[in-house]
Coordinates of C-alpha atoms and ligand atoms in Angstrom, one line a residue:
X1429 CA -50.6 -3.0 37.2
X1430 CA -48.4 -3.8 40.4
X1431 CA -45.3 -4.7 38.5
X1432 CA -45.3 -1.9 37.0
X1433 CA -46.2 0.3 40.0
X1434 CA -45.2 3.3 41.2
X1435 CA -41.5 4.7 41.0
X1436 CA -40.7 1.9 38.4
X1437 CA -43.2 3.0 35.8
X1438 CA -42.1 6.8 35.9
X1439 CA -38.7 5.2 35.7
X1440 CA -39.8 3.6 32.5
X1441 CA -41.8 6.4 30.9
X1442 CA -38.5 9.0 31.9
X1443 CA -36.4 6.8 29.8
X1444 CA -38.7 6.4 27.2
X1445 CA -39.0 10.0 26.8
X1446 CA -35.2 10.7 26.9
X1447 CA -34.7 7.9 24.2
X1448 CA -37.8 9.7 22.2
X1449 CA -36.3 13.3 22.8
X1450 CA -32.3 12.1 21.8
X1451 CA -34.0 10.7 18.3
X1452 CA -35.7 13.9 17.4
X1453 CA -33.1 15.7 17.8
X1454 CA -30.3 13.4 16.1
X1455 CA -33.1 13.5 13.2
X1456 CA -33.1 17.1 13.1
X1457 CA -29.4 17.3 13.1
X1458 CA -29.2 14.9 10.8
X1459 CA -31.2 16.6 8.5
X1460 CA -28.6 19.6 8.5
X1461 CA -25.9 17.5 8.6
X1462 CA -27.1 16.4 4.8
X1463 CA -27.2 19.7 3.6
X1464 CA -24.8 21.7 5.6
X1465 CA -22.0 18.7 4.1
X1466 CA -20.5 17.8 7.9
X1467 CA -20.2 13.7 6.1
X1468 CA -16.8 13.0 5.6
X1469 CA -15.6 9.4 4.8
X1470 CA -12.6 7.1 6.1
X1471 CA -10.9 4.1 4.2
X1472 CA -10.0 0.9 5.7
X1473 CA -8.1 -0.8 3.7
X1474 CA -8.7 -4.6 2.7
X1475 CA -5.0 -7.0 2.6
X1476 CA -5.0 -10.0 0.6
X1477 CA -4.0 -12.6 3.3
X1478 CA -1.2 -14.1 2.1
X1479 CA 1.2 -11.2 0.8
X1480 CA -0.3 -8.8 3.1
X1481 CA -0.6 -6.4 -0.4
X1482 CA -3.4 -3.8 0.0
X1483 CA -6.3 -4.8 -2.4
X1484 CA -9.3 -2.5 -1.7
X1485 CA -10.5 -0.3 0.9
X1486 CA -13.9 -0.1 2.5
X1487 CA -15.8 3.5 2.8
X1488 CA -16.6 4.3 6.0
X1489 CA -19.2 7.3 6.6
X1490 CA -18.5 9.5 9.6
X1491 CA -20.0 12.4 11.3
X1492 CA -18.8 15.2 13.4
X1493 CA -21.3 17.7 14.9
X1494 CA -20.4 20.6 17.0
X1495 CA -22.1 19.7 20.2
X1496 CA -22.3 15.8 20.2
X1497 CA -18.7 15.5 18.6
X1498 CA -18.7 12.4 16.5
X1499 CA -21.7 10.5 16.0
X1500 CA -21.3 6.9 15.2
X1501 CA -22.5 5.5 11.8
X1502 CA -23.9 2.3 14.1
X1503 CA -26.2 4.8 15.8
X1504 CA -27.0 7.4 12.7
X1505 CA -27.1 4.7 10.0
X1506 CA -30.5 2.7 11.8
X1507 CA -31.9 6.4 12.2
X1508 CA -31.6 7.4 8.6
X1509 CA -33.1 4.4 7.7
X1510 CA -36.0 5.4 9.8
X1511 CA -36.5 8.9 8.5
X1512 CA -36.3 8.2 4.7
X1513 CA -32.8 10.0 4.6
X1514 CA -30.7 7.0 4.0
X1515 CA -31.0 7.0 0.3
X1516 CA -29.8 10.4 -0.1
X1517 CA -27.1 9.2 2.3
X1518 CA -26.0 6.5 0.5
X1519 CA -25.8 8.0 -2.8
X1520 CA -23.3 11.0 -1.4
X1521 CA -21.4 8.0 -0.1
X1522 CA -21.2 6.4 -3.1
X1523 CA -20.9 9.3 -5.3
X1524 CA -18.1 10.8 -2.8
X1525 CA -16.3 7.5 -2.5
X1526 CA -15.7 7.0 -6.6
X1527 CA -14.1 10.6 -6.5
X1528 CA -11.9 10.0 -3.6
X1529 CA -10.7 7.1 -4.8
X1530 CA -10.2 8.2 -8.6
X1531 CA -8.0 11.2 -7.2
X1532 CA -5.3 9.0 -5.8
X1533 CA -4.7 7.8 -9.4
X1534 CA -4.6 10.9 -11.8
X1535 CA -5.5 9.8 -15.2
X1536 CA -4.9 5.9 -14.3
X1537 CA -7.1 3.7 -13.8
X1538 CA -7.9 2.7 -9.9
X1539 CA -5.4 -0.1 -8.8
X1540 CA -7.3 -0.7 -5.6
X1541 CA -11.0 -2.1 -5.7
X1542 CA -13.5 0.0 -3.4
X1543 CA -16.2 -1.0 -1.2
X1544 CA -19.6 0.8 -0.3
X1545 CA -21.9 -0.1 1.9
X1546 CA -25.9 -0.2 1.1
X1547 CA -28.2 0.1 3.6
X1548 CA -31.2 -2.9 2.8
X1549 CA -33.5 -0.2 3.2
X1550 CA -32.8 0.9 -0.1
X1551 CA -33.9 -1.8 -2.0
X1552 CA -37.4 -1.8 -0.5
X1553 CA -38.4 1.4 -1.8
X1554 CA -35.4 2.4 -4.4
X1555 CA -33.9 1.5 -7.7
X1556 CA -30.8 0.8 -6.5
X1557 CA -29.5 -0.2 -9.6
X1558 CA -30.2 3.3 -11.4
X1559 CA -28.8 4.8 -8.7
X1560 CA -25.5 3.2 -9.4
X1561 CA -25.3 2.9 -12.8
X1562 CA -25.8 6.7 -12.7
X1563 CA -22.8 7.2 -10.5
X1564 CA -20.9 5.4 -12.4
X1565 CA -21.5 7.2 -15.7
X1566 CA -21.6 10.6 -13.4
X1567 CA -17.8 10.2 -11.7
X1568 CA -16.3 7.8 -14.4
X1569 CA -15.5 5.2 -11.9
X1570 CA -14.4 2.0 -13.2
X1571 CA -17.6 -0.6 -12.6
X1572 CA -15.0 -3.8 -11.9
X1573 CA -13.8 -1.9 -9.5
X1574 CA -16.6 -1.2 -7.3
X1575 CA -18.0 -3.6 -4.8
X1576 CA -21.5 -3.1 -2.9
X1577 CA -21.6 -4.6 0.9
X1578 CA -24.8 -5.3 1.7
X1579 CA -26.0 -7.0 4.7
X1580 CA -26.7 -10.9 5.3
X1581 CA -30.2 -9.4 6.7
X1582 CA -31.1 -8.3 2.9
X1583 CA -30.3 -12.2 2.1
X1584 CA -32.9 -13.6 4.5
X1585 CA -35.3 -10.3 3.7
X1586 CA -38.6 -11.6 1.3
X1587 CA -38.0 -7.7 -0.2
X1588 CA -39.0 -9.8 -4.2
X1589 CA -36.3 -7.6 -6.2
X1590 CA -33.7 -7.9 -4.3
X1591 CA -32.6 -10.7 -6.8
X1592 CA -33.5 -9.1 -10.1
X1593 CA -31.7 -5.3 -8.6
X1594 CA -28.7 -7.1 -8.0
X1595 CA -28.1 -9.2 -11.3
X1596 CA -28.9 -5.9 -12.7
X1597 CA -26.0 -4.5 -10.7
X1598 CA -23.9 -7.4 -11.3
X1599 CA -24.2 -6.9 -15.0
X1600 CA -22.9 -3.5 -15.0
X1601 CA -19.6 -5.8 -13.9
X1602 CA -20.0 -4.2 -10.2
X1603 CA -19.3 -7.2 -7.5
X1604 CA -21.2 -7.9 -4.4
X1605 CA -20.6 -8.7 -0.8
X1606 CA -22.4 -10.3 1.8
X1607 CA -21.2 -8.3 4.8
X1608 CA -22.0 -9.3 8.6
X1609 CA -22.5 -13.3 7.5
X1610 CA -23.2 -15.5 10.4
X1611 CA -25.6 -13.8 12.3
X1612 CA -29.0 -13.9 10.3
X1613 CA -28.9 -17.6 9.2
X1614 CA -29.3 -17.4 5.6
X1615 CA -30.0 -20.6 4.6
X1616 CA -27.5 -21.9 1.3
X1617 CA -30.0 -22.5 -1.2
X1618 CA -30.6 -18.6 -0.4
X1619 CA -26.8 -18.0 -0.9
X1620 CA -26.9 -20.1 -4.3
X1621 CA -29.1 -18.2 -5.5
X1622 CA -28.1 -14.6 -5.4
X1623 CA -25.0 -13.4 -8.0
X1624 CA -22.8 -13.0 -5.3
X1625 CA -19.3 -12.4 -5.2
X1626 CA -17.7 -12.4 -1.3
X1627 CA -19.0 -12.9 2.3
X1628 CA -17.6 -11.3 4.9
X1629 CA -17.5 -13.2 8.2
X1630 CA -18.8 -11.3 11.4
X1631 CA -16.2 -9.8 13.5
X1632 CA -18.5 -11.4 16.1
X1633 CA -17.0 -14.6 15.2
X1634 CA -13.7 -13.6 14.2
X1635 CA -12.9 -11.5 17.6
X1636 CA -13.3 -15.1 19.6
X1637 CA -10.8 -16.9 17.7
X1638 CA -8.4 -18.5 20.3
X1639 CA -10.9 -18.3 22.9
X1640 CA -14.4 -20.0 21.9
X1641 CA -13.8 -23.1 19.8
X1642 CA -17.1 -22.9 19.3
X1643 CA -16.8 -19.7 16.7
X1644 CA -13.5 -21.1 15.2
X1645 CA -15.6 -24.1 13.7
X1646 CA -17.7 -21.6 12.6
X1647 CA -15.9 -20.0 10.5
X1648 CA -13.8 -23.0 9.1
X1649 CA -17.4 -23.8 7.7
X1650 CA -18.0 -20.4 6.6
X1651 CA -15.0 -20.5 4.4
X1652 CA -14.5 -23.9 3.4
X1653 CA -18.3 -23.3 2.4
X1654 CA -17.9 -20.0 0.9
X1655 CA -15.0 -21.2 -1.6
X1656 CA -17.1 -24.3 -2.7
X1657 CA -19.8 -22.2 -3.5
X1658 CA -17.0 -19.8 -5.4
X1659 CA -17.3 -16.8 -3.3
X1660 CA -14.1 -15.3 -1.8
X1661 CA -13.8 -14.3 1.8
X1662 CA -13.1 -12.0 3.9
X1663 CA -12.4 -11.5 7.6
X1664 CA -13.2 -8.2 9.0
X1665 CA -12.3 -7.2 12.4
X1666 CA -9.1 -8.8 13.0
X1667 CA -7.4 -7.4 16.3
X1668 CA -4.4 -9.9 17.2
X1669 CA -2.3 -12.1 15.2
X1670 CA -3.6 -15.3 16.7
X1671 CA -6.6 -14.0 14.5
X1672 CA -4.7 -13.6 11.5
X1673 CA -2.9 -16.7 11.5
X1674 CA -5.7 -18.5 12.0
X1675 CA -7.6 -17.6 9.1
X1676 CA -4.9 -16.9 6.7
X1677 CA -3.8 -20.9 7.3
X1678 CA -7.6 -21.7 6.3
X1679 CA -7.1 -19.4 3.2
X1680 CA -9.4 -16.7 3.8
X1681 CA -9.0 -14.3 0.9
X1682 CA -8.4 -11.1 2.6
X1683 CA -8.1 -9.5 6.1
X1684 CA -9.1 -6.4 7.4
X1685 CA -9.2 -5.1 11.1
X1686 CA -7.2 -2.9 13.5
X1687 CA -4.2 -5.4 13.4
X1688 CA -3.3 -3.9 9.6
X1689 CA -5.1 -0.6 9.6
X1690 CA -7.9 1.5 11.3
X1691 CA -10.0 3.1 8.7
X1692 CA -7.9 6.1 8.2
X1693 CA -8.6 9.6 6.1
X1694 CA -8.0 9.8 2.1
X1695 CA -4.8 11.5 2.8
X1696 CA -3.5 8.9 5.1
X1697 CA -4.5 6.3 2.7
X1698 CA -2.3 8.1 0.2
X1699 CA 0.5 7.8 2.5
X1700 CA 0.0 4.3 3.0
X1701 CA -0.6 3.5 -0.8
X1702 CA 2.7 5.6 -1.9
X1703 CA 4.7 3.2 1.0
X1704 CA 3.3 0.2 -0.5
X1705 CA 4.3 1.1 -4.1
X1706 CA 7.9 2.1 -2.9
X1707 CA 8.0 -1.3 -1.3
Ligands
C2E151 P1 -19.5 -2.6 9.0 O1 -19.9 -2.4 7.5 O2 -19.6 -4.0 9.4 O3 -18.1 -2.0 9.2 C1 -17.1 -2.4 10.1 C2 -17.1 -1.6 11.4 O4 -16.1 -2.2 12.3 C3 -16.7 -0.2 11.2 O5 -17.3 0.6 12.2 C4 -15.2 -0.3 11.4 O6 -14.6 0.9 11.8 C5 -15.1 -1.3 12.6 N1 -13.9 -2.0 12.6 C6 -13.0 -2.3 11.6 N2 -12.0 -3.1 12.0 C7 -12.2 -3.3 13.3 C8 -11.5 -4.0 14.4 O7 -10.4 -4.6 14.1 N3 -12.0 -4.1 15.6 C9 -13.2 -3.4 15.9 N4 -13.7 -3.5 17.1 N5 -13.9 -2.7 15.0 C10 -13.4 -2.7 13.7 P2 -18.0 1.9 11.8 O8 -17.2 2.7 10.9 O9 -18.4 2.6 13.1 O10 -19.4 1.5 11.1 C11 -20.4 0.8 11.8 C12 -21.4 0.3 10.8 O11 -22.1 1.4 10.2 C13 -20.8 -0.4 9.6 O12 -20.5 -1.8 9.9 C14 -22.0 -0.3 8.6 O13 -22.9 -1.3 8.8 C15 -22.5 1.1 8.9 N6 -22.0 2.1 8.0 C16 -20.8 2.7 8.0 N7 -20.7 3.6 6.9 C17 -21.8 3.4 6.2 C18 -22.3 4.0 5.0 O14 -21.7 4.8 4.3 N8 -23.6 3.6 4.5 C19 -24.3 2.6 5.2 N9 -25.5 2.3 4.8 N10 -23.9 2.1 6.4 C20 -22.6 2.4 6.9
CA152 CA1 -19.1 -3.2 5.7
CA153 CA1 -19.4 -6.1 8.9
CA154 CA1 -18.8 -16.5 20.7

């Protein structure tokens, strides 16, 4: 057509192709990354709000390759979704994650509670449930203190088993999160109905706090509607302390964001756990 004559059509069909050509080859990189073990994970820890005590720590994935240098999770993640590898992805995490976490402690039991995150992808296709039962019994990892983040888009999702693979999960005494809440309009008899345990509000919302009055009513609501639906909550992505005092006065469970901690290496988190026992 005329609009899209002539330079601007070449334009668009160049760009296409690049955006074609970067996939495949993150896909086939990706596929060696799985194999070839170039996952490693980072911690960031989880405060409880009012006595700034670490409580948990969230698993991050990450991903160094030799000629892009480090790939971010928000690119690869969507992309191993795509290609059927995220499953396989996930369980390492998860697998990886109880380890980790269970070598900080020797022969105690875990003092911190860990989070993984679970693509929704998984629970179209897999039994997520076996999955994690079977790293739990594989790694010995403590079930009440394990907690699965999966996103608000899984609530609103009409994927039928998502309900019966999570009471499933909650039974094993595993917790779940909502992570990324805000942004995909769940609707509350939705929320009711799911065993849930904790939302986490959108940075999104939490990064305009002092700026857009707008987002603090938001998450008020969130929270004052979280705890009377007995869920905790938690703020990720808290950068200043106008941030934290804000929803540490409306009692928002626990904090996390670059104001306390980036996520950090296993070895750094060691540092930081052996600090906060000394305190
Ligand atoms: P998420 O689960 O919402 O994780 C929070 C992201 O925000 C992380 O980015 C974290 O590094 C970053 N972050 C934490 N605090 C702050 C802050 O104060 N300010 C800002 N600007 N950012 C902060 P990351 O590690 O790049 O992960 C991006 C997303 O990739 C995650 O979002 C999650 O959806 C996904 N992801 C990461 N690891 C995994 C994994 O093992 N499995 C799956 N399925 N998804 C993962
Ligand atoms: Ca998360
Ligand atoms: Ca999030
Ligand atoms: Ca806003």
């Amino acid at each position: 057509s005329k609009e899209l004559g002539g330079n601007q059509f070449n334009f668009y069909v160049t760009e296409m192709n690049q955006r074609t050509e970067r996939r495949m080859l993150l896909e086939s990189k990706l596929r060696c990354a799985l194999t070839q073990h170039a996952f490693t994970l980072h911690y960031q820890p989880k405060w409880d709000s009012q006595s700034l005590r670490m409580t948990g720590v969230e698993a991050l994935i990450r991903w160094f390759d030799d000629e892009e240098g480090f790939i971010s999770p928000a690119e690869f993640i969507p992309l191993a979704e795509d290609c059927g590898l995220i499953s396989e992805i996930d369980d390492w995490v998860t697998h990886r994650a109880c380890q980790d976490l269970l070598s900080l402690y020797g022969e105690s039991e875990p003092q911190l509670s860990l989070a993984v995150n679970l693509s929704p992808a998984l629970f179209i296709k897999e039994d997520v449930y076996r999955r994690i039962a079977r790293t739990l019994e594989e790694t010995g990892f403590p079930a009440h203190k394990l907690e699965l983040e999966v996103t608000e888009t899984l609530v609103v999702s009409e994927v039928g088993s998502v309900y019966e693979q999570l009471s499933k999960i909650r039974n094993l005494g595993v917790e779940i999160a909502i992570d990324d809440f805000g942004v995909a309009y769940s609707s509350l008899s939705r929320l009711k109905q799911l065993p849930l345990n904790t939302l986490k509000i959108d940075r999104s919302f939490i990064q305009d706090i002092g700026t857009d009055p707008n987002d603090e009513v938001i998450v008020r609501t969130i929270i004052d509607m979280a705890h009377n639906l007995n869920l905790k909550v938690v703020a990720e992505g808290v950068e200043t302390e106008q941030q934290y005092q804000f929803v540490k006065n409306h009692l928002c469970n626990q904090v996390q964001g670059y104001l306390f901690s980036k996520p950090v290496p296993l070895c750094e988190l060691a540092v930081l756990l052996r600090q906060q026992d000394q305190a």
